[in-house]
Short mmCIF file of N, CA and C in Angstrom, two decimals:
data_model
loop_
_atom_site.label_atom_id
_atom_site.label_comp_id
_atom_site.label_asym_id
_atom_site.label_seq_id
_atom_site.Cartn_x
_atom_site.Cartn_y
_atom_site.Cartn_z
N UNK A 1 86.35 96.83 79.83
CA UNK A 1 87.25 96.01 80.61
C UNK A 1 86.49 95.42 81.79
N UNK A 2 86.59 94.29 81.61
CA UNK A 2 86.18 93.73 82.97
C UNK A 2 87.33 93.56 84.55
N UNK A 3 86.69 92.91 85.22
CA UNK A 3 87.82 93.10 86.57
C UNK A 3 87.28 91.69 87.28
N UNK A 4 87.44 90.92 86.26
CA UNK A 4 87.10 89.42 86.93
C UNK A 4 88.51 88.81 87.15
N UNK A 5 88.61 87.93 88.50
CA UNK A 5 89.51 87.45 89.19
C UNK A 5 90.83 89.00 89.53
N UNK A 6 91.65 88.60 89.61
CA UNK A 6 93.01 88.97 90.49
C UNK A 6 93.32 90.19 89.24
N UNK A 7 93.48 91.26 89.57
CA UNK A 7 94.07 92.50 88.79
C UNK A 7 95.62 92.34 88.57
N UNK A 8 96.42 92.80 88.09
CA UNK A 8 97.71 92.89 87.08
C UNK A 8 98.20 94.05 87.09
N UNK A 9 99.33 94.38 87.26
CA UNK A 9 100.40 95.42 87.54
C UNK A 9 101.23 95.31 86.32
N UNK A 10 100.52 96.26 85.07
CA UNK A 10 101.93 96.27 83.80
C UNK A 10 101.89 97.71 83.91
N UNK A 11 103.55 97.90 83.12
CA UNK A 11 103.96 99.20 82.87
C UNK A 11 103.84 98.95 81.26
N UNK A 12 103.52 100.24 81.00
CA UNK A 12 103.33 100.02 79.10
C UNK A 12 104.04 101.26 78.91
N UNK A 13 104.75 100.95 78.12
CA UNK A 13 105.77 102.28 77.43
C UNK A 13 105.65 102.27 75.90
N UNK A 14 105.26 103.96 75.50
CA UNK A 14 104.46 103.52 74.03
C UNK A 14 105.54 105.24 73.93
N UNK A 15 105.18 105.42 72.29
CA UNK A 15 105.09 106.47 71.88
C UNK A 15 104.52 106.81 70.30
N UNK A 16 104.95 108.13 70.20
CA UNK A 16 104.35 108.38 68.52
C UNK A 16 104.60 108.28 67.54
N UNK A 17 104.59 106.77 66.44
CA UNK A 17 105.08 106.52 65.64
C UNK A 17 106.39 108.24 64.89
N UNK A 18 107.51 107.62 64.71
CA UNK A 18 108.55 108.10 63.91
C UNK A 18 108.22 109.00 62.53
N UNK A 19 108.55 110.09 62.28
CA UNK A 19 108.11 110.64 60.77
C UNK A 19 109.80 111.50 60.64
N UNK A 20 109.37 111.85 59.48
CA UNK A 20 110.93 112.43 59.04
C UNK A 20 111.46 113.37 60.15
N UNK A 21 110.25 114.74 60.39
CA UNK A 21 110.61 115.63 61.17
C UNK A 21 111.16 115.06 62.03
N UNK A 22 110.53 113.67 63.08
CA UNK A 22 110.50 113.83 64.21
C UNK A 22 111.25 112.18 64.09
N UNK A 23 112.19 112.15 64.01
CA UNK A 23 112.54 110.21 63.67
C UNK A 23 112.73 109.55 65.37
N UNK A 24 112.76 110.37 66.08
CA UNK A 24 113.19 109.90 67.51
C UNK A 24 112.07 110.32 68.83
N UNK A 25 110.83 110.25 68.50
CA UNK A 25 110.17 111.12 69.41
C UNK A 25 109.61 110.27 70.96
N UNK A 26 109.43 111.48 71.43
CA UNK A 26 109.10 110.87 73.49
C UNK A 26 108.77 109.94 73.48
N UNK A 27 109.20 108.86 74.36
CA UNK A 27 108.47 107.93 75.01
C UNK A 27 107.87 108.23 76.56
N UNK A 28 106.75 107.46 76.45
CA UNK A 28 105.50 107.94 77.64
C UNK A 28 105.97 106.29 78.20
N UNK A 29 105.99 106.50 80.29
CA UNK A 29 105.78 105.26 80.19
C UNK A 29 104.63 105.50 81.21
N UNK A 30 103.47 103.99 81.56
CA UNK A 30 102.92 104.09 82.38
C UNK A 30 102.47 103.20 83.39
N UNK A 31 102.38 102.66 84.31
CA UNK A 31 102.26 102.12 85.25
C UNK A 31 100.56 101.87 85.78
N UNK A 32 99.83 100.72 84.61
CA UNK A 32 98.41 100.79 84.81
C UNK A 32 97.80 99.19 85.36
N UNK A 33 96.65 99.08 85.95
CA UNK A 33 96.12 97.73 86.76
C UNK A 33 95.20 97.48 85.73
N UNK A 34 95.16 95.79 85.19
CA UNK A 34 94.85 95.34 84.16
C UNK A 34 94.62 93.65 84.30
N UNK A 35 93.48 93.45 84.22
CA UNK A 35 93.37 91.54 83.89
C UNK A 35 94.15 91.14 83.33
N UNK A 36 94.92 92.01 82.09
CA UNK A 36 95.18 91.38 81.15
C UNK A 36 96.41 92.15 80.06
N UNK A 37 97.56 91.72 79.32
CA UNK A 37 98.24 92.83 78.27
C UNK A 37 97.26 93.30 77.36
N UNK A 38 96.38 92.54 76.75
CA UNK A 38 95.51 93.31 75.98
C UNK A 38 94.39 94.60 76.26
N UNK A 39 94.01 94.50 77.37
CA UNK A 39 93.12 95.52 78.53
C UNK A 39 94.50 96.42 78.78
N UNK A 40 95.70 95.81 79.13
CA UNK A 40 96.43 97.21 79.79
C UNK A 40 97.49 98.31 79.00
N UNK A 41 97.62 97.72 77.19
CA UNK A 41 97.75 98.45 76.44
C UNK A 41 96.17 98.95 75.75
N UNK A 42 95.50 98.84 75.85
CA UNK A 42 94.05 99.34 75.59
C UNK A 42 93.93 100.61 76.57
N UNK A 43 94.09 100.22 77.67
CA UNK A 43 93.94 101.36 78.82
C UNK A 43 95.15 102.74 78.37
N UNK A 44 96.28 102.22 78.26
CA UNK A 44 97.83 103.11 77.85
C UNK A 44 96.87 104.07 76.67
N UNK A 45 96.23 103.27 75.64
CA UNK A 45 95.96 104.17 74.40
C UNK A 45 94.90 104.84 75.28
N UNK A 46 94.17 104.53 75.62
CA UNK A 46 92.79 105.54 76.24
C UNK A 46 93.67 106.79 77.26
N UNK A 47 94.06 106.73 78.12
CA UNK A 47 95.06 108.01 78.87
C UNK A 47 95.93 108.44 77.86
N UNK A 48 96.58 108.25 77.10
CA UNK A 48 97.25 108.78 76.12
C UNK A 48 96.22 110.15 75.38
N UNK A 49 95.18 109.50 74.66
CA UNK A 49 94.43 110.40 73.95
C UNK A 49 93.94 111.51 75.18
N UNK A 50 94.08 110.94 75.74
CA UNK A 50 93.03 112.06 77.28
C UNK A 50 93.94 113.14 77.40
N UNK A 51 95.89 112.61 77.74
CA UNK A 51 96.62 113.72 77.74
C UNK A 51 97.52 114.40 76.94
N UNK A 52 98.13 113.59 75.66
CA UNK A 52 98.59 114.07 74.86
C UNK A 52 97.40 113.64 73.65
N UNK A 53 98.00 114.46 72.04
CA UNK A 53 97.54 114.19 70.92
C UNK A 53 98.05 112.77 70.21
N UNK A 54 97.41 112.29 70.64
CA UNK A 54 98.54 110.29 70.30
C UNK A 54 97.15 109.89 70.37
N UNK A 55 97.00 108.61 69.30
CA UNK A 55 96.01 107.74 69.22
C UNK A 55 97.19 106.11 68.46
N UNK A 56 95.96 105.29 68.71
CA UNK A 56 96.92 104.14 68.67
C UNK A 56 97.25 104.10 67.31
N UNK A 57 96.42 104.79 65.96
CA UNK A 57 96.50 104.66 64.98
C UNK A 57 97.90 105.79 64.60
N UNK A 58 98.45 106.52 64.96
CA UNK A 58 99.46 107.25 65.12
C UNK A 58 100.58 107.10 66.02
N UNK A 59 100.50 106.00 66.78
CA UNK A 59 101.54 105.42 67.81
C UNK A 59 102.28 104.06 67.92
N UNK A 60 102.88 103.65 68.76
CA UNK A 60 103.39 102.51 68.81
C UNK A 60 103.32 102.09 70.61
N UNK A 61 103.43 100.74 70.75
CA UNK A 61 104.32 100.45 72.04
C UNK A 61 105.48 99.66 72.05
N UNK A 62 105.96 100.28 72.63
CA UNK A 62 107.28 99.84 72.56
C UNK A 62 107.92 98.44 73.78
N UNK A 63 107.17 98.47 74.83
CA UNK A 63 107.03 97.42 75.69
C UNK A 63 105.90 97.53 76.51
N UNK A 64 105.57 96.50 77.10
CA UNK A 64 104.39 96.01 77.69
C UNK A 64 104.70 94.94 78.87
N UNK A 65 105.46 95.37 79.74
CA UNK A 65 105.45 94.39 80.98
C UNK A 65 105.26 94.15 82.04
N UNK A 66 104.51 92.86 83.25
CA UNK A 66 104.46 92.45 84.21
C UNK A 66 105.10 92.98 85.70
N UNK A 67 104.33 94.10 86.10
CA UNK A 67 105.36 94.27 87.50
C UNK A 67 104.91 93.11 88.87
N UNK A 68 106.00 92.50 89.36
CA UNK A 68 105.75 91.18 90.16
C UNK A 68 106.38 91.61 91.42
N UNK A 69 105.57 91.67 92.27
CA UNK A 69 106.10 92.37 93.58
C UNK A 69 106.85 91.35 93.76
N UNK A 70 107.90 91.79 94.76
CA UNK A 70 109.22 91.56 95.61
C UNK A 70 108.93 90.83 96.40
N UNK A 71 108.21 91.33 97.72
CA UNK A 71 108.31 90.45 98.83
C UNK A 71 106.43 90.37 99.38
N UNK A 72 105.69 89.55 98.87
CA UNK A 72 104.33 89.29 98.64
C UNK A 72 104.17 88.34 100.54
N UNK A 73 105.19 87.98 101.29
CA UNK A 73 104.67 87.02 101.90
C UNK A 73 104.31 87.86 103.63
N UNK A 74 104.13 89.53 103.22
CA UNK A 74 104.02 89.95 104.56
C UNK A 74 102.27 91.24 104.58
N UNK A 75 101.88 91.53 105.22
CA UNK A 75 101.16 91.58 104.87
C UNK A 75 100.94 93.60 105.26
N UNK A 76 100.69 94.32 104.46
CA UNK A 76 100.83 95.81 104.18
C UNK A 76 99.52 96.31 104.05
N UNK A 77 99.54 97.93 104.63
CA UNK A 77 98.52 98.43 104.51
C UNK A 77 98.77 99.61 102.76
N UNK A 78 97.72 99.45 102.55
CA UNK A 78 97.71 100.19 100.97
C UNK A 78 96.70 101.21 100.97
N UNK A 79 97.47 102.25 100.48
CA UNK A 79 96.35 103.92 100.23
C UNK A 79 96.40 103.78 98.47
N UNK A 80 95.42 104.13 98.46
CA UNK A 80 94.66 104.18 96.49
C UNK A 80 93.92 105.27 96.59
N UNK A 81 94.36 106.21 95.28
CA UNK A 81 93.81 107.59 95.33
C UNK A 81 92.63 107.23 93.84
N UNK A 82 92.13 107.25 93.78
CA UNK A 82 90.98 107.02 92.74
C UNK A 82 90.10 107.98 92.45
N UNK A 83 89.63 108.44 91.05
CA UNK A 83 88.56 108.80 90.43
C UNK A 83 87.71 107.77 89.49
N UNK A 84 86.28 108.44 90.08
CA UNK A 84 85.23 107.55 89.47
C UNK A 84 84.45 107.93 89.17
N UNK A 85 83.71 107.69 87.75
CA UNK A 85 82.17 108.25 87.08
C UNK A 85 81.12 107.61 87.79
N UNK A 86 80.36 108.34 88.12
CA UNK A 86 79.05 107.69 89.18
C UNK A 86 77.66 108.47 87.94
N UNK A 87 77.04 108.03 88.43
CA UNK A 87 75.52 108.66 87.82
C UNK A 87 75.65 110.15 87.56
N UNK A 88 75.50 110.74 88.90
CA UNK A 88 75.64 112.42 89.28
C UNK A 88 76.59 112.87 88.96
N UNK A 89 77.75 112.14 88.19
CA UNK A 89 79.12 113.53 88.30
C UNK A 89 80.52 112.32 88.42
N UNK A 90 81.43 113.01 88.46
CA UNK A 90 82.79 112.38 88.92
C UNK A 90 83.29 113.06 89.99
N UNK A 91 84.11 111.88 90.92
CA UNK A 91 84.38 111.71 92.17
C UNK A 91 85.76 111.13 92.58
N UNK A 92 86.34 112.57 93.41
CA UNK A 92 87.44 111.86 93.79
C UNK A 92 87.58 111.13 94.93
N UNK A 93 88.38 110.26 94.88
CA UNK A 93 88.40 109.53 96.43
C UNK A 93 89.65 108.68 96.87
N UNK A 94 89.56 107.93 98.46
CA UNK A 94 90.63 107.97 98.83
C UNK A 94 90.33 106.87 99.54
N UNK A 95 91.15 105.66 99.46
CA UNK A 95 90.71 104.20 100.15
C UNK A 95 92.38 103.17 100.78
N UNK A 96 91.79 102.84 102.05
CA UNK A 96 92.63 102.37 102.45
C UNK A 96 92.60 100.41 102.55
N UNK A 97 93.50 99.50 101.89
CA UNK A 97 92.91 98.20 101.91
C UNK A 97 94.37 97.51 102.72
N UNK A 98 94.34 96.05 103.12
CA UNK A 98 95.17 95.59 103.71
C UNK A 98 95.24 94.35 102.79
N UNK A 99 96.45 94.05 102.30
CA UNK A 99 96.33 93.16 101.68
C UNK A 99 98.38 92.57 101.48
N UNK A 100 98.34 91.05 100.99
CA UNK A 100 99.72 91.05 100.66
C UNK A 100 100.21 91.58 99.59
N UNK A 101 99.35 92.04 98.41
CA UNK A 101 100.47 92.32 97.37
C UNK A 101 99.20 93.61 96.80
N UNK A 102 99.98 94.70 96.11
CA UNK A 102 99.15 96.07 95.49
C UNK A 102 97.93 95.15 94.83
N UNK A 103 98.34 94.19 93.97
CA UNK A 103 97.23 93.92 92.91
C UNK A 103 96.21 93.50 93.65
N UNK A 104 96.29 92.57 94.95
CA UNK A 104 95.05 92.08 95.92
C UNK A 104 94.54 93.33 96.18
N UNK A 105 95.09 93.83 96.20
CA UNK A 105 94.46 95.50 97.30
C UNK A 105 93.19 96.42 95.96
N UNK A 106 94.17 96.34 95.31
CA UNK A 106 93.22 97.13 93.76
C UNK A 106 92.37 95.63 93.39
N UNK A 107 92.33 94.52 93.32
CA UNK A 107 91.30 93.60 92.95
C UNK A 107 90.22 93.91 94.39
N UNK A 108 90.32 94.24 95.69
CA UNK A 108 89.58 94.20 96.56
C UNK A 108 89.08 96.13 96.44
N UNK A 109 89.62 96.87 96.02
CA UNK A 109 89.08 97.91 95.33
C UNK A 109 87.91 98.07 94.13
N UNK A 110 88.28 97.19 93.28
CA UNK A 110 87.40 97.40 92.29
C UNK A 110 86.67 96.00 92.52
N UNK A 111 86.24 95.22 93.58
CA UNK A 111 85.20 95.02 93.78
C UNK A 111 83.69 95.59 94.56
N UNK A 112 85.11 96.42 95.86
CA UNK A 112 83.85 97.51 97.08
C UNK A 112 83.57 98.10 96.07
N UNK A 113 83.93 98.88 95.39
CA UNK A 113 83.11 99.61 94.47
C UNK A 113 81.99 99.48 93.46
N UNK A 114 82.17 98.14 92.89
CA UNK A 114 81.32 97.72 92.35
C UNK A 114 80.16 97.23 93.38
N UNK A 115 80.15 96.96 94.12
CA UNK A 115 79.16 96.70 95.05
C UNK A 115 78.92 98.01 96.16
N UNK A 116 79.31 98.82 96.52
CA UNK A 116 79.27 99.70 97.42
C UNK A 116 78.84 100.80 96.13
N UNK A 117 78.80 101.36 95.54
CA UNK A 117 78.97 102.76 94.33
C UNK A 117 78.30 101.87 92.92
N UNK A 118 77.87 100.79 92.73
CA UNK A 118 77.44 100.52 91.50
C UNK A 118 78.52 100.51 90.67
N UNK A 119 79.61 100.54 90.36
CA UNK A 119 80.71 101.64 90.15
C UNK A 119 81.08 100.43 88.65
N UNK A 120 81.11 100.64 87.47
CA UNK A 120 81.31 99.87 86.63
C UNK A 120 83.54 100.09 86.56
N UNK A 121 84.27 99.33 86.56
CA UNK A 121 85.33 98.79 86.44
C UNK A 121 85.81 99.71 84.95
N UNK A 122 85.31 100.02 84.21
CA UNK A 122 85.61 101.23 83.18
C UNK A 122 85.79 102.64 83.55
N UNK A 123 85.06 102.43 84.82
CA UNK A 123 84.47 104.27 85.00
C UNK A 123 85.29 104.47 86.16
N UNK A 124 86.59 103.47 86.41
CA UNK A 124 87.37 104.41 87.68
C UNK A 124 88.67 104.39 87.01
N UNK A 125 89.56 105.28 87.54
CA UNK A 125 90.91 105.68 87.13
C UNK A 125 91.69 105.56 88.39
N UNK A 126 92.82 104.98 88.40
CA UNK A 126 93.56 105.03 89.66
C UNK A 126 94.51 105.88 89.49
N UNK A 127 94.84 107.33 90.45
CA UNK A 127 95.53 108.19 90.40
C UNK A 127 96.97 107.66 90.42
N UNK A 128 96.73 107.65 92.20
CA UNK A 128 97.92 107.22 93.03
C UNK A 128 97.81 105.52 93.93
N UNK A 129 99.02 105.22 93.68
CA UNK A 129 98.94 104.42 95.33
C UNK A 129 100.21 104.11 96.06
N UNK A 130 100.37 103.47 97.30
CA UNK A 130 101.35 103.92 98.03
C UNK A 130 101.06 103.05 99.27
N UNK A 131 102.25 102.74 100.05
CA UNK A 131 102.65 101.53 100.72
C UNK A 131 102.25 102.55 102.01
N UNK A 132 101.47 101.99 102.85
CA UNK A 132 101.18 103.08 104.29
C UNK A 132 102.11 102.18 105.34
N UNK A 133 102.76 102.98 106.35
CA UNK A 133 102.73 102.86 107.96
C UNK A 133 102.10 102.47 108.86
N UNK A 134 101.94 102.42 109.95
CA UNK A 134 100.97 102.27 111.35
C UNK A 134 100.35 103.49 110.87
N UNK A 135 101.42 104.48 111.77
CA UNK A 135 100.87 105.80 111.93
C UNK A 135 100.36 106.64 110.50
N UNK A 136 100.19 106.27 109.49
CA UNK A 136 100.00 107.02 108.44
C UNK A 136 98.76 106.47 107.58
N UNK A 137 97.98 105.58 108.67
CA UNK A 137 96.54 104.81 108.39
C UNK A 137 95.69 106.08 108.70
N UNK A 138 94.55 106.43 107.88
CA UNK A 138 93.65 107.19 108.25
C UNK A 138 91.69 106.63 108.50
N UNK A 139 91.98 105.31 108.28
CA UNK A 139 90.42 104.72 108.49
C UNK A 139 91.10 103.84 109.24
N UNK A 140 89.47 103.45 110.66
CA UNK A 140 89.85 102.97 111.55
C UNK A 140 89.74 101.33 111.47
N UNK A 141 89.26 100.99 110.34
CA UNK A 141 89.43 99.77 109.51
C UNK A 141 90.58 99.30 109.50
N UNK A 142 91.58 99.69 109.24
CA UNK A 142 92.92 99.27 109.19
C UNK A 142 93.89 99.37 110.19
N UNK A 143 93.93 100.64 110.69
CA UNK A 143 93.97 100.76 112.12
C UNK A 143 94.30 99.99 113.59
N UNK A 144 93.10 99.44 113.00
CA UNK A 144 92.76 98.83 114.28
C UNK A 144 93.88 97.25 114.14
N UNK A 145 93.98 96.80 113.19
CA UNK A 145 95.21 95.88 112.60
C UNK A 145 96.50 96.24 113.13
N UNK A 146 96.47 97.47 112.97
CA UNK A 146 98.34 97.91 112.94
C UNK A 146 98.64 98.09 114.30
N UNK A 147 98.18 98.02 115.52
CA UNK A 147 98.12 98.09 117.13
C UNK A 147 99.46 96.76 117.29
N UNK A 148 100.05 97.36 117.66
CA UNK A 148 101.15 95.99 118.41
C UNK A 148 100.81 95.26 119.60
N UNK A 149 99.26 95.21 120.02
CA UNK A 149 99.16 94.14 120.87
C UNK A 149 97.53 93.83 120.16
N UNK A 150 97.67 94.14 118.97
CA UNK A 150 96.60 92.72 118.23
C UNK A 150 96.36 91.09 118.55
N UNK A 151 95.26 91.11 118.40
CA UNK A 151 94.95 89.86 118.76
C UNK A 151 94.26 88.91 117.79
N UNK A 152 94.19 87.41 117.58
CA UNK A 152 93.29 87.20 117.02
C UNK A 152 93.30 85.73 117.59
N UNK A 153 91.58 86.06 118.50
CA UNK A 153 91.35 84.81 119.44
C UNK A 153 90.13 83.54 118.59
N UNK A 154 90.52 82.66 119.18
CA UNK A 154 89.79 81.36 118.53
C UNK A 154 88.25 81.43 119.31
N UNK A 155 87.64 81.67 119.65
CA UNK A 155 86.83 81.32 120.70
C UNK A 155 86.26 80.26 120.66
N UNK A 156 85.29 80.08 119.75
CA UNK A 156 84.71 78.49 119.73
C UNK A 156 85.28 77.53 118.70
N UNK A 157 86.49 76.70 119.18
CA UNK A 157 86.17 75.50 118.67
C UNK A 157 85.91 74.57 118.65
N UNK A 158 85.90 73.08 117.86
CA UNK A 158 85.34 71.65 118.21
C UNK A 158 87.05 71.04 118.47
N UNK A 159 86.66 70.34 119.04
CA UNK A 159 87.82 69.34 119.43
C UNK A 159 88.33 68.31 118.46
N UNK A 160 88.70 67.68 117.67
CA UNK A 160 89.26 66.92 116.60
C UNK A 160 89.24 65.81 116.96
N UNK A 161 89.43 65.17 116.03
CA UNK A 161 88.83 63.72 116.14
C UNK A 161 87.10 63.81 116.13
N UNK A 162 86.65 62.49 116.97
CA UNK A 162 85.26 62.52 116.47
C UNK A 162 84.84 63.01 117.69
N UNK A 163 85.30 64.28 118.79
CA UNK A 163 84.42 65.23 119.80
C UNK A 163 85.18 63.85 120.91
N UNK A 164 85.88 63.81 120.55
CA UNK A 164 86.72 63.13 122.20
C UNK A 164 86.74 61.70 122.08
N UNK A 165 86.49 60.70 120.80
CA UNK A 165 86.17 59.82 120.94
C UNK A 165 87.60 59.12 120.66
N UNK A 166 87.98 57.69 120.64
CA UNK A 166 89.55 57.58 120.21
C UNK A 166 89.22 57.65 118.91
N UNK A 167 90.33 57.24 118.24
CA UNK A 167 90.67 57.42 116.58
C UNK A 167 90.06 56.13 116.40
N UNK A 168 89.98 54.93 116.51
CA UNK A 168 89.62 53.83 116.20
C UNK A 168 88.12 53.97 115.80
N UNK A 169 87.53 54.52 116.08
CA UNK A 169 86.27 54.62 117.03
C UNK A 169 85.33 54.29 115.45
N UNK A 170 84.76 53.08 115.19
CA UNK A 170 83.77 53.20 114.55
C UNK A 170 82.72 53.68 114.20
N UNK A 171 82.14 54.70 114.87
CA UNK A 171 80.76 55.41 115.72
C UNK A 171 80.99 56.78 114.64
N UNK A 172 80.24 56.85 113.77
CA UNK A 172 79.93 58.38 113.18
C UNK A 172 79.48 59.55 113.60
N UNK A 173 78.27 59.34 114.57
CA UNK A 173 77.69 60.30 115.09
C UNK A 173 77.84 59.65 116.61
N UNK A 174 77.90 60.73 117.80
CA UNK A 174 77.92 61.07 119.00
C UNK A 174 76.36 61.57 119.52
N UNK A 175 76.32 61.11 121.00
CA UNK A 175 75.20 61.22 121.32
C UNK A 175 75.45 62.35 122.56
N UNK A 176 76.78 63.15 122.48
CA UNK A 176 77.38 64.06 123.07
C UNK A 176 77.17 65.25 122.32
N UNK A 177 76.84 66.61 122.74
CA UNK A 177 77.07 67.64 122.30
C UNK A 177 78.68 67.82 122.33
N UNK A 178 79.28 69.06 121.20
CA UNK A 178 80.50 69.48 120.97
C UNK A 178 81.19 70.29 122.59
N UNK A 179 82.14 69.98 122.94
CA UNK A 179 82.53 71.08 123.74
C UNK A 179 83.23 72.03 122.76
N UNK A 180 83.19 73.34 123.04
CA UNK A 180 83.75 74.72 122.12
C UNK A 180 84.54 75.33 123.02
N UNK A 181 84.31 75.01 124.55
CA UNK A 181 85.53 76.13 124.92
C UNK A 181 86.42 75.51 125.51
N UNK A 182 87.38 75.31 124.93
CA UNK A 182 88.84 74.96 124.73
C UNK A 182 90.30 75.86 125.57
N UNK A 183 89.68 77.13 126.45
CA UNK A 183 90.65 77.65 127.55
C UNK A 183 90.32 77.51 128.48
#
């Protein structure tokens, strides 16, 4: 599986094909991050075999759908509990991202990793994840965001237009340096 562009929030609900004994048996559902339906029932069969005796050749799915967050236009801090195969061993871990919607947060996950850990996009599993608080941030990365007298100052900019000249102004280039400080 790759993890190119924006990650995907499906729930896949499968179970173990029907036999006489058993004409009605469990349905599993699961809640996995995926490019794609084909990658995120691929993923459903791979955890399946890991925790029950189910393979796809003995199973079914029964649905496969799109979770589309609610309210995407504010902007949340996100905890992701993750395991990952590294060279030396497997590793649990615990990451905090800021983002508008879960799937930005897990697409900006499984890129630090791939660049921070080498970390190939096959070899991590996402446990848990979960909508954080102010107070319930534990890296000072994020943190430092959630302060109610945040700031975010302009310091240098250029002035618009062509650096003070009128709008008419035929003249491309200025024989004026930019002024930048603007308070």
């Amino acid at each position: 599986m790759t993890a190119a562009g924006e990650m995907r929030q499906y729930q896949v609900v499968g179970r173990k094909a029907g036999t006489e004994e058993v004409p009605n048996p469990e349905a599993y559902r699961m809640v996995i991050f995926a490019p794609n339906q084909v990658a995120a029932k691929s993923k459903f069969w791979y955890f399946m075999r890991q925790f029950r005796k189910m393979k796809k050749t003995t199973g079914e799915i029964l649905d496969c759908v799109e979770i589309v967050e609610k309210n995407s236009r504010t902007v949340k801090n996100y905890g992701i509990w993750l395991r990952y195969d590294s060279r030396s061993g497997t590793h649990n871990m615990y990451r905090e991202y800021r983002d508008l919607k879960l799937t930005g947060a897990v697409s900006q996950l499984y890129n630090e990793m791939a660049g921070r850990h080498r970390c190939r996009p096959r070899s991590i599993q996402i446990i848990r994840t979960a909508t954080l608080g102010a107070s319930e941030l534990n890296r000072p990365n994020g943190a430092q965001f959630a302060k109610s007298n945040v700031r975010f100052p302009l310091p240098h900019r250029v002035d618009s237009a062509k650096r003070g000249q009128k709008a008419l102004s035929d003249r491309t280039f200025s024989t004026v340096r930019p002024t930048t400080y603007l308070g």
